[in-house]
Coordinates of C-alpha atoms and ligand atoms in Angstrom, one line a residue:
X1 CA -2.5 1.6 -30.6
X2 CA -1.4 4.8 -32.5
X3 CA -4.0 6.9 -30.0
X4 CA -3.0 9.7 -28.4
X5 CA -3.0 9.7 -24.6
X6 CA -4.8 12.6 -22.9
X7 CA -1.9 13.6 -20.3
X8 CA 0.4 14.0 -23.0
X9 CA -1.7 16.0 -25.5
X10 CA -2.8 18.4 -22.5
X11 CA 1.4 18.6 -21.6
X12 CA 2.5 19.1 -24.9
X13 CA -0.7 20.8 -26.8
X14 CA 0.2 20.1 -30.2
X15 CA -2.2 22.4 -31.7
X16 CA -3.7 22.3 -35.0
X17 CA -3.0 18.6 -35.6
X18 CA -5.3 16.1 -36.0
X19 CA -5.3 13.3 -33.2
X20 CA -7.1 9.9 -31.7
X21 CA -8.2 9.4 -28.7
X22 CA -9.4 6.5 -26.9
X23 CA -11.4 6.9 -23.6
X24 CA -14.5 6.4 -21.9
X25 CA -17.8 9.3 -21.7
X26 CA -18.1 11.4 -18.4
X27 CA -20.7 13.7 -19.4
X28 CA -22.3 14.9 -23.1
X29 CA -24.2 18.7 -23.0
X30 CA -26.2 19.7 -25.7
X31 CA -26.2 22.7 -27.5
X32 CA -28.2 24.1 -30.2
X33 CA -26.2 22.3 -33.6
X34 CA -23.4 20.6 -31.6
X35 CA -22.2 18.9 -28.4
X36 CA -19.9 18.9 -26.0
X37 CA -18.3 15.6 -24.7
X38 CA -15.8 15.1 -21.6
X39 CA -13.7 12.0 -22.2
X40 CA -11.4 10.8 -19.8
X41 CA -9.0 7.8 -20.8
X42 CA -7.7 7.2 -17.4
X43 CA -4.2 8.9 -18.2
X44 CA -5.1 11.2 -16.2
X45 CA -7.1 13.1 -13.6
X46 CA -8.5 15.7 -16.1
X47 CA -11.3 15.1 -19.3
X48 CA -10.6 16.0 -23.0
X49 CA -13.4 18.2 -23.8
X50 CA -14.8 17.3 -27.4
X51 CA -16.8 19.5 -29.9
X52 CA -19.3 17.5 -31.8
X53 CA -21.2 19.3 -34.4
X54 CA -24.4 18.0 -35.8
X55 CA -23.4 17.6 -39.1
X56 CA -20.8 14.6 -38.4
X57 CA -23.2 11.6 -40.1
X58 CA -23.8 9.5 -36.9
X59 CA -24.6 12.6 -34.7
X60 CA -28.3 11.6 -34.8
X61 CA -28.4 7.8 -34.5
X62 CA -25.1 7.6 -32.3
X63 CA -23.6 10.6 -30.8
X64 CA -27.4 12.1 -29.3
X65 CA -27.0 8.6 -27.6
X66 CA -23.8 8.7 -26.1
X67 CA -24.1 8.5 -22.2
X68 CA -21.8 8.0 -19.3
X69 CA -19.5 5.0 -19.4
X70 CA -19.4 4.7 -23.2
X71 CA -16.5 3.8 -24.7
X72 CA -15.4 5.9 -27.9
X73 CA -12.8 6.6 -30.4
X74 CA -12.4 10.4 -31.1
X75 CA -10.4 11.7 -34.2
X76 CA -10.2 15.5 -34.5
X77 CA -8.3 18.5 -34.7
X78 CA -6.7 20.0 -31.2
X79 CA -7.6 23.6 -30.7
X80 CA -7.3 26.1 -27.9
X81 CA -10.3 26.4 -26.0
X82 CA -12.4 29.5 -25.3
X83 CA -13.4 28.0 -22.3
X84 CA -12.7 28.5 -18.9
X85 CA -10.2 26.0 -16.8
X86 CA -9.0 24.0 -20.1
X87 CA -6.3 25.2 -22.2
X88 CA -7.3 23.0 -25.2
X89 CA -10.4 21.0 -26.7
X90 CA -10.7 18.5 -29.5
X91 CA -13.2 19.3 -32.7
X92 CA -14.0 16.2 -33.5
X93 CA -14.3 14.5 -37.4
X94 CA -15.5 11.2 -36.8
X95 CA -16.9 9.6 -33.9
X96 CA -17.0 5.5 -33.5
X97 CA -18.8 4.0 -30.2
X98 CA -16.6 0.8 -29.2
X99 CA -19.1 -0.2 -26.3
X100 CA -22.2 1.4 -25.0
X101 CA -23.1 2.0 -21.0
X102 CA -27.1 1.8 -20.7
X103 CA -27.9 4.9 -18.4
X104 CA -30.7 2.9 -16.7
X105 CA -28.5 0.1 -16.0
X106 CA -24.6 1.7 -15.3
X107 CA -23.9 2.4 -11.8
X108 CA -22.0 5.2 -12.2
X109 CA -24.2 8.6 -13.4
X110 CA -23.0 12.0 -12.7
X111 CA -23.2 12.4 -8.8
X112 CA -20.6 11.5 -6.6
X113 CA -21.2 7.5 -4.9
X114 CA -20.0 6.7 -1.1
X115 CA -16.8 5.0 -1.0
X116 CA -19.1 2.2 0.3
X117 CA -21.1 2.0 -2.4
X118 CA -18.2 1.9 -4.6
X119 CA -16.6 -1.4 -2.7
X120 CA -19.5 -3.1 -4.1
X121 CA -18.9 -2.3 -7.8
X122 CA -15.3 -2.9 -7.5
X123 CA -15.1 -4.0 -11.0
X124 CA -16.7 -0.2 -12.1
X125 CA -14.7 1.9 -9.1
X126 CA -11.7 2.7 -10.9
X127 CA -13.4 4.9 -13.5
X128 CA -14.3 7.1 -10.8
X129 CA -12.1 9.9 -10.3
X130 CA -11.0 9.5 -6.6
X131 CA -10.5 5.6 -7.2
X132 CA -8.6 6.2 -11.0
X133 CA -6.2 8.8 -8.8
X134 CA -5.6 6.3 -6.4
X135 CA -4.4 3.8 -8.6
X136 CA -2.1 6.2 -10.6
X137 CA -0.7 7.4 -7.6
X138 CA 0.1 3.6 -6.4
X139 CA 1.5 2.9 -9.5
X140 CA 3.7 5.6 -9.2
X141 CA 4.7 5.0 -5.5
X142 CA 5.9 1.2 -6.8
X143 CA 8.0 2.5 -9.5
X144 CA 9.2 5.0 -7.1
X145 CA 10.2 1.9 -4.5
X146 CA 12.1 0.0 -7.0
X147 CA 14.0 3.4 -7.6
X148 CA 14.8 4.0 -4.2
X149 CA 16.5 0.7 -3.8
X150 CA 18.0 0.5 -7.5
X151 CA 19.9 3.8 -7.0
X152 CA 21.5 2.5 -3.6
X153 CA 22.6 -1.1 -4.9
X154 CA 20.1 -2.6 -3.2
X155 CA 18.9 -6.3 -4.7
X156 CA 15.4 -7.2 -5.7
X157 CA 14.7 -10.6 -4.3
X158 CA 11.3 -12.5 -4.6
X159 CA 10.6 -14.0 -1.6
X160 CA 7.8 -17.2 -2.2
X161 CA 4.3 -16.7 -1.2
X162 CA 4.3 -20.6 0.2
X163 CA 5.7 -20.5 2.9
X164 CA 6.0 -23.0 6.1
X165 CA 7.8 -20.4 8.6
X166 CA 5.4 -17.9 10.9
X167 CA 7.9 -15.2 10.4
X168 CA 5.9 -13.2 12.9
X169 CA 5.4 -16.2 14.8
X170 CA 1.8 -15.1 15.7
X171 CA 0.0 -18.0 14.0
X172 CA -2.0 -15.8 11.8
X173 CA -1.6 -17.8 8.6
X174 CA -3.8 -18.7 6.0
X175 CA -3.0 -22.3 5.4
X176 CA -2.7 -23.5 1.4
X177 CA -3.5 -27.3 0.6
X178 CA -4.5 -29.5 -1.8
X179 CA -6.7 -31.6 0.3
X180 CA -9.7 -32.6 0.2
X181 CA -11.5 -30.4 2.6
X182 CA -14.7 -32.7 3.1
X183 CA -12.6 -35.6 3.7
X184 CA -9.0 -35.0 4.7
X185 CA -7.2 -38.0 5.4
X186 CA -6.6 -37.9 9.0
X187 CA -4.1 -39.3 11.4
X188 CA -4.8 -39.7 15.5
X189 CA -7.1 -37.3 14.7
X190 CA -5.9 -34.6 13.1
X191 CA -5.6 -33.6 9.2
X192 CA -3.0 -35.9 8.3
X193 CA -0.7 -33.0 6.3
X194 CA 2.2 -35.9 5.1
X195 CA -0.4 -36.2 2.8
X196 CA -1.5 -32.8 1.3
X197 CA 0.5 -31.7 -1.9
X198 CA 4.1 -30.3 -0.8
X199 CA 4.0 -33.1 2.1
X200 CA 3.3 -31.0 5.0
X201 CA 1.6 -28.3 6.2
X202 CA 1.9 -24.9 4.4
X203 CA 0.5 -21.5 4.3
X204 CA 0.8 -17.9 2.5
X205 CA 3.6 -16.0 3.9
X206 CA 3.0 -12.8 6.5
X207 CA 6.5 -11.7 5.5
X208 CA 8.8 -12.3 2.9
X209 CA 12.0 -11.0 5.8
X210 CA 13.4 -14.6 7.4
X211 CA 13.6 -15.2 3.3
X212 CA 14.9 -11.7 2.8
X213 CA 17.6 -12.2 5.5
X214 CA 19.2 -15.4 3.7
X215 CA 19.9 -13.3 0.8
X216 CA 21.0 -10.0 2.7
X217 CA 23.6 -12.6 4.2
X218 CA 24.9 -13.5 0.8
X219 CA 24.1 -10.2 -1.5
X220 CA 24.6 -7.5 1.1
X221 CA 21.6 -5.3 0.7
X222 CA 18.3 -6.3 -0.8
X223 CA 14.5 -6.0 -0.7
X224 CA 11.1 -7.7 -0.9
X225 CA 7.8 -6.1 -2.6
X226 CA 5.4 -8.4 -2.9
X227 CA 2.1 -9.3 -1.4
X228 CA 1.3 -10.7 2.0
X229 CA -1.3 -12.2 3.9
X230 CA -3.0 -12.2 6.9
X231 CA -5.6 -14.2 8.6
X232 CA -6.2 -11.5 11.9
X233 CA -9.6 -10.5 12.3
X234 CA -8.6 -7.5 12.5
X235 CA -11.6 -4.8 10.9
X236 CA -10.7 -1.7 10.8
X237 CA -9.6 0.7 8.7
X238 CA -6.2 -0.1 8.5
X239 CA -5.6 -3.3 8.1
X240 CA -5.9 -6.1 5.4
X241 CA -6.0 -10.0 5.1
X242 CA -3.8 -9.2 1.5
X243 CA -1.4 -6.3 2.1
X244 CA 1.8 -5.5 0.0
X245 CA 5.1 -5.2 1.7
X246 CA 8.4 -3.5 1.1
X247 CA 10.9 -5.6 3.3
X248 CA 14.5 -4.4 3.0
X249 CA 17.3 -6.1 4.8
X250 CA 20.5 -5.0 5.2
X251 CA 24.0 -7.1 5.9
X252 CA 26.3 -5.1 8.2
X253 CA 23.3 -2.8 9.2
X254 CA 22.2 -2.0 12.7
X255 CA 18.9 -0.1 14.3
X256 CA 20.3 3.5 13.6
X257 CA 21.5 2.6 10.1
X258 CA 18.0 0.5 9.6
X259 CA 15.9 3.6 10.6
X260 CA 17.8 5.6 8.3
X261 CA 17.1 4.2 5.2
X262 CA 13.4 3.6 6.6
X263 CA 13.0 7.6 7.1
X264 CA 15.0 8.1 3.7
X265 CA 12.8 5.9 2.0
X266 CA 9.2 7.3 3.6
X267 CA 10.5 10.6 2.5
X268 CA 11.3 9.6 -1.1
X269 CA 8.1 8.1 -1.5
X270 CA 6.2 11.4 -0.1
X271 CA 8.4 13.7 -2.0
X272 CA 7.8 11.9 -5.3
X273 CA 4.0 12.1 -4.5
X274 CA 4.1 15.6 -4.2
X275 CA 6.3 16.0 -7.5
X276 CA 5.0 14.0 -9.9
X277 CA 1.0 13.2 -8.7
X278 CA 0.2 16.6 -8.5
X279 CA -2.7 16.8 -10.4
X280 CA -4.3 13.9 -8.5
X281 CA -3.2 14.9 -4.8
X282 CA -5.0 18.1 -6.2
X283 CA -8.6 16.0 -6.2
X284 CA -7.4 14.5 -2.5
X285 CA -7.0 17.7 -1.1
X286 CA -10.0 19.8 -2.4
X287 CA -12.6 16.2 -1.8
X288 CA -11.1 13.8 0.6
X289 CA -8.5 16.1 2.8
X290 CA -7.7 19.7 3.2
X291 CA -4.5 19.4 5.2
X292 CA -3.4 16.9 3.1
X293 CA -0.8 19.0 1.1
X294 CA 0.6 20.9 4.3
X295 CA 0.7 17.1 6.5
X296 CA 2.7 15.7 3.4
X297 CA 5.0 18.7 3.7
X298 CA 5.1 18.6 7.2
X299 CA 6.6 14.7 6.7
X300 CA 9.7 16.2 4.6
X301 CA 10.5 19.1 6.5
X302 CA 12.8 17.8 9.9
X303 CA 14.4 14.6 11.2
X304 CA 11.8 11.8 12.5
X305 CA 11.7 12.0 16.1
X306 CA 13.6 8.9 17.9
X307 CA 11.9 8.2 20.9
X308 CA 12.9 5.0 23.2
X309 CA 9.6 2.9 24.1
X310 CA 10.3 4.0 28.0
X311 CA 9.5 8.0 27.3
X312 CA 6.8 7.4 25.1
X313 CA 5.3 5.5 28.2
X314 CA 6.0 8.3 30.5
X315 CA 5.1 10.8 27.6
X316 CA 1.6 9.1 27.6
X317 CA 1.2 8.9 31.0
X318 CA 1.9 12.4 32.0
X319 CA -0.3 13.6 29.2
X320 CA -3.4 13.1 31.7
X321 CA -5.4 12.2 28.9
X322 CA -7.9 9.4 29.1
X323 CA -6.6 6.7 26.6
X324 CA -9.2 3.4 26.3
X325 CA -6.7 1.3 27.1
X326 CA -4.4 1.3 29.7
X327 CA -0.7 2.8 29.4
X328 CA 2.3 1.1 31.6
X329 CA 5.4 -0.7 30.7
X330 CA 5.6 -3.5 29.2
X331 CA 2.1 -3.4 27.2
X332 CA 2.1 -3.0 23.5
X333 CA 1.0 0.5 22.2
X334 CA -2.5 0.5 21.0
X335 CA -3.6 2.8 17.8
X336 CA -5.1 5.5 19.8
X337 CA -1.4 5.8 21.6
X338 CA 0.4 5.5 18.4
X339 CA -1.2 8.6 17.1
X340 CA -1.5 10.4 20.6
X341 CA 2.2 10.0 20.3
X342 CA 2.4 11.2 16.5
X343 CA -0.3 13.9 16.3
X344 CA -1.0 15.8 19.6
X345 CA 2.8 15.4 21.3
X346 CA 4.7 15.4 18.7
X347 CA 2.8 16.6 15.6
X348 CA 5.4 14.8 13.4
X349 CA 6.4 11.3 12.7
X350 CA 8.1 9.4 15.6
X351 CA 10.7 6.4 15.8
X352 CA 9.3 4.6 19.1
X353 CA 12.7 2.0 19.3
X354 CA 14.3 -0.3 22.2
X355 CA 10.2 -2.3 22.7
X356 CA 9.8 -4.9 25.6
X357 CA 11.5 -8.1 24.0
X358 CA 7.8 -9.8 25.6
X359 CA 5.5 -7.6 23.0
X360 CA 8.2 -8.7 19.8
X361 CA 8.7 -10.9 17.6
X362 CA 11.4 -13.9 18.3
X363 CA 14.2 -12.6 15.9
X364 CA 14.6 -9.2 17.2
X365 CA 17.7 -8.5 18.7
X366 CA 17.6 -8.3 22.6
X367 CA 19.5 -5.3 24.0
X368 CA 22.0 -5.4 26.8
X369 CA 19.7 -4.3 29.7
X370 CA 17.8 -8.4 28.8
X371 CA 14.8 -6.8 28.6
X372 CA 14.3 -4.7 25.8
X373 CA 15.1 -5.4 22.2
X374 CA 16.5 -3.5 18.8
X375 CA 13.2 -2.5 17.7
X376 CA 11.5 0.3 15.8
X377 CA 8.2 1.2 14.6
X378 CA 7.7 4.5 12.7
X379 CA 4.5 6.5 13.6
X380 CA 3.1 8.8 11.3
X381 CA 0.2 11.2 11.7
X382 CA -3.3 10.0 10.4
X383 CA -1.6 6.4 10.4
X384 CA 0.0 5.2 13.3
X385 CA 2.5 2.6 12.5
X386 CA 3.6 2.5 9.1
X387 CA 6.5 0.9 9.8
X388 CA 8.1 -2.0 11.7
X389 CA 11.4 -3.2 11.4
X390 CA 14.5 -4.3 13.9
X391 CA 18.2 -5.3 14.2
X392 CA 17.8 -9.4 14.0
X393 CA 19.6 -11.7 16.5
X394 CA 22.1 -12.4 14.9
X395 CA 23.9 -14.6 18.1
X396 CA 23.2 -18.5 17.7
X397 CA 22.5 -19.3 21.2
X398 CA 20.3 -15.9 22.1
X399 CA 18.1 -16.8 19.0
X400 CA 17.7 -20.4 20.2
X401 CA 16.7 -19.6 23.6
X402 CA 14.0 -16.8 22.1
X403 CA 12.7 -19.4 19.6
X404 CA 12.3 -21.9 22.9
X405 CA 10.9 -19.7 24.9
X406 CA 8.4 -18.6 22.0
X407 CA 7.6 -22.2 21.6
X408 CA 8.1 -22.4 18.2
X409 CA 8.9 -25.7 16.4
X410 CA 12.8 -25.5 16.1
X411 CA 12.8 -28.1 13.4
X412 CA 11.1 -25.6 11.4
X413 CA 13.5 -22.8 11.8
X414 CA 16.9 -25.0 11.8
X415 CA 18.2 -23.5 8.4
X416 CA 17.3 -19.8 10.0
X417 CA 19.7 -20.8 13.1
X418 CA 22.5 -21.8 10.5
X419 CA 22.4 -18.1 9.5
X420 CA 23.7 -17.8 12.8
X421 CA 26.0 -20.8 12.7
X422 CA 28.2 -20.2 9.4
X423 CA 29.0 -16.4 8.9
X424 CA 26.6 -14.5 11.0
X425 CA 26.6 -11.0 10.8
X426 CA 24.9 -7.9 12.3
X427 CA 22.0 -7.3 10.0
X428 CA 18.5 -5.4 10.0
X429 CA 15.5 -4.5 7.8
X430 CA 12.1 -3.2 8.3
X431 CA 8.6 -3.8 6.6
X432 CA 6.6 -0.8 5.0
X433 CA 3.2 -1.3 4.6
X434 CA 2.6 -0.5 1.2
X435 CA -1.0 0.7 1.6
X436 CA -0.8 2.7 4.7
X437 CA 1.9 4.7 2.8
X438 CA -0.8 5.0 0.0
X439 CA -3.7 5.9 2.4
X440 CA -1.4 8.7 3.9
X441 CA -0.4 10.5 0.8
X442 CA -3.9 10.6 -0.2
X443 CA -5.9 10.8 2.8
X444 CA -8.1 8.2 2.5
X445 CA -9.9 7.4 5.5
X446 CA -10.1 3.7 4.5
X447 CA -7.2 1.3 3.6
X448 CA -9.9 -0.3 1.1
X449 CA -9.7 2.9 -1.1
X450 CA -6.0 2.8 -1.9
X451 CA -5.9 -1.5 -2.8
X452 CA -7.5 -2.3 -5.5
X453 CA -9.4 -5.3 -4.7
X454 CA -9.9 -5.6 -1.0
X455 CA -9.8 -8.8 1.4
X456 CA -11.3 -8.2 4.9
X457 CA -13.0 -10.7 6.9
X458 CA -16.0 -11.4 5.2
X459 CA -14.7 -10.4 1.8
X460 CA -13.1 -11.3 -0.9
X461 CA -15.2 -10.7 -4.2
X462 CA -16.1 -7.3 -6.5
Ligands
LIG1 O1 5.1 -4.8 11.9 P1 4.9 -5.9 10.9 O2 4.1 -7.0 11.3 O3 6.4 -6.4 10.6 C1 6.8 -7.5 9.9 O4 6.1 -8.2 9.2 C2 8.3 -7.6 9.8 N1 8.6 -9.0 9.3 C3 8.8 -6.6 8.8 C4 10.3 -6.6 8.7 O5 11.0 -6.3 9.6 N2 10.8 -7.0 7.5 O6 4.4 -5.3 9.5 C5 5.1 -4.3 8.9 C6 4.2 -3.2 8.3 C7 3.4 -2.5 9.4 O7 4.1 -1.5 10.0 C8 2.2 -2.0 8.6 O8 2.6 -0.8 7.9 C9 2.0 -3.1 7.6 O9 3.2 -3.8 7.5 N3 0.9 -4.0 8.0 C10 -0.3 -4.0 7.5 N4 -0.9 -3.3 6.5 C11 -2.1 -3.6 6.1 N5 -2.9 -4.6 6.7 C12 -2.3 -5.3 7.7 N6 -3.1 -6.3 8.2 C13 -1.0 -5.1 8.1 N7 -0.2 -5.7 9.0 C14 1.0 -5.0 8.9
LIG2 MG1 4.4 -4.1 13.6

């Protein structure tokens, strides 16, 4: 473990000492009594160029051999280079090969693959440049979460991934048991789930927030990162059957206060993109997207528009333009009005709030006009929503009636009504979806670019 990491000698470019490096072959040149390597160790965007001269004892049997994907162990000398667009290059000593990459055989040579293509090799994908940028810049998005939160007292709670609540209460849950599928022990009928391993019938959560709110309502403020699933067939490029969410909830917190901290946070995570993944949003904007830079800007330069769910219907409709699917009151905004919305009206992200309590969830808290309720969802160019959150009912015998008339089993939700019973209290919170944040700060077209092992309908392998 004493090797040096690319990104830090090409910051720090201690020249004239001698160094390891451990990385992986992009290219080798030849030249007449020495070669040229480019080795890339996935610290960062950018290759160490290496200077191998024929004289270095396994230059014949191993170095002449050395092709793309091999992985090597460099020792040298760091010098500054003559050449253009690198400030330094390594003259390499000695040379070991850990593991060879068969040219014939390795998927990834020199030209540049379809995204595609690269789904297939998903074990392979992030030594590509655009996918090894995407993960960086994830990783550094999640660190950036937890600091958002940390700074403003905010608790990190883990939510469980077994679950037996529909917190959306759209029956889109993958159900977890322990049966046995071929022959399930039954009752009148139907899988008999008394039986299966936690004694009824359980699934993998679509939200870590009715499990959030229980500890907002005893910690104040806290928040849920953690993965979550969904079993919509939904296929398109922005959704996921295994998504990661960033639920805050807040005790004493209602729908202004919520979107607040939701704009606060959007804009920390895009401002910490454009500060410390520079390099990388550098590939995104010269391969994948040439506004990217300026529509990242654009995100950090006013207020978020707030924009009740009534105007953006009459917005819509006095556009004249010829949406797909219909526009009126009291039917849920499709994608191709979320983005009308974001990127020909407005041309900046929008708060759509105060939603037809039909088209929302049960625990959102219904308004005083009875037919709207505390909602938001943040729209952002490129996207559409990135963000839904609400104030929660937080009145026993409003949130009884909604779970009634939503027909949900109140025996399931009886401890989420005792919220309501002992010390209730204004609260709110809001989900981010982790990867549409990703895709927008670097302009992938795909949400299967920016996860790193995607599950969509039909798919769940490398
Ligand atoms: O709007 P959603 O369904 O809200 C909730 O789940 C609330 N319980 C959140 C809360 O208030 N604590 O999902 C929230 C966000 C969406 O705005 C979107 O960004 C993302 O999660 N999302 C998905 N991302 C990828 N694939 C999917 N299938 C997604 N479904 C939602
Ligand atoms: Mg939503």
């Amino acid at each position: 473990m004493s090797a040096h990491r690319i990104a830090t000698l090409l910051r720090d470019q201690p020249l004239g000492t001698t160094v390891t490096v451990n990385g992986w072959i992009r290219t080798r040149r030849d030249a007449k009594g020495f070669s040229f390597l480019e080795v890339n160790d996935g610290s960062c965007l950018a290759n160490l160029q290496v200077i191998v001269e024929a004289s270095l004892p396994n230059y014949e049997a191993e170095i002449a051999r050395l092709a793309t994907g091999c992985a090597v162990r460099v020792i040298g000398e760091l010098a500054s280079s003559p050449a253009k667009g690198q400030a330094v290059e390594l003259k390499a000593s000695e040379i070991t090969v850990y593991g060879w990459a068969d040219p014939e055989s390795y998927p990834l040579q020199k030209k540049r693959h379809s995204f595609e293509f690269l789904r297939t090799i998903a074990h392979l994908r992030p030594r590509t440049n655009s996918l090894g940028a995407v993960a960086r810049v994830r990783s550094t998005l999640a660190h950036a979460v937890h600091d958002f939160f940390r700074e403003r007292g905010f608790f990190l709670v883990h939510t469980p991934i077994i679950t037996t609540s529909d917190c959306e209460g759209a029956g889109e849950m993958f159900t977890v048991t322990g049966l046995d599928l071929d022959q399930p022990p039954k009752r009148e009928g139907r899988v008999d789930f008394s039986r299966d391993f936690f004694g009824r019938r359980t699934s993998l959560t679509v939200s870590g927030q009715l499990e959030a709110e229980i500890y907002a309502l005893a910690l104040g403020n806290v928040y849920t990162f953690g993965p979550t699933f969904r079993a919509e067939n939904s296929n398109t490029s922005r959704h996921l059957a295994e998504f990661w969410m960033i639920e805050p909830e807040m005790a004493f917190c209602d729908l202004a206060d919520d979107i607040d901290v939701a704009e606060a946070l959007l804009k920390h995570l895009v401002g910490c993109a454009l500060t410390e993944c520079r390099e990388d949003l550098g590939l995104f904007a010269r391969f994948i997207d040439q506004g990217l830079i300026a529509r990242l800007e654009n995100v950090l330069a006013r207020p978020f528009i707030r924009l009740p769910y009534s105007e953006a219907i009459e917005q819509l409709k006095v556009s004249g333009h010829d949406f797909e699917y219909p526009v009126a009151w009291g039917l849920d905004l499709q994608s191709e009005h979320e983005r009308f919305l974001t990127e020909t009206i407005f041309k900046q992200p929008v708060v759509v709030i105060d939603y037809p309590k039909a088209i929302k969830a049960f625990y959102m808290r219904q308004n005083d006009d009875n037919r709207t309720v505390a909602a938001m969802d943040i729209l952002f160019p490129g996207i559409g929503e990135i963000v839904g959150g609400s104030q929660r009912e937080e009145r026993y015998e409003v949130l009884l009636a909604r779970l009634t008339d939503a027909g949900l089993p109140l025996a399931d939700y009886q401890w989420y009504l005792d919220l309501r019973r002992f010390g209730s209290a204004r609260h709110a919170g809001f989900g981010l979806g982790f990867e549409r944040i990703i895709q927008f700060v670097t302009g992938m077209a795909n949400i299967r670019e920016v996860v790193p092992f995607p599950r969509t309908p039909g798919s769940a392998g490398f």
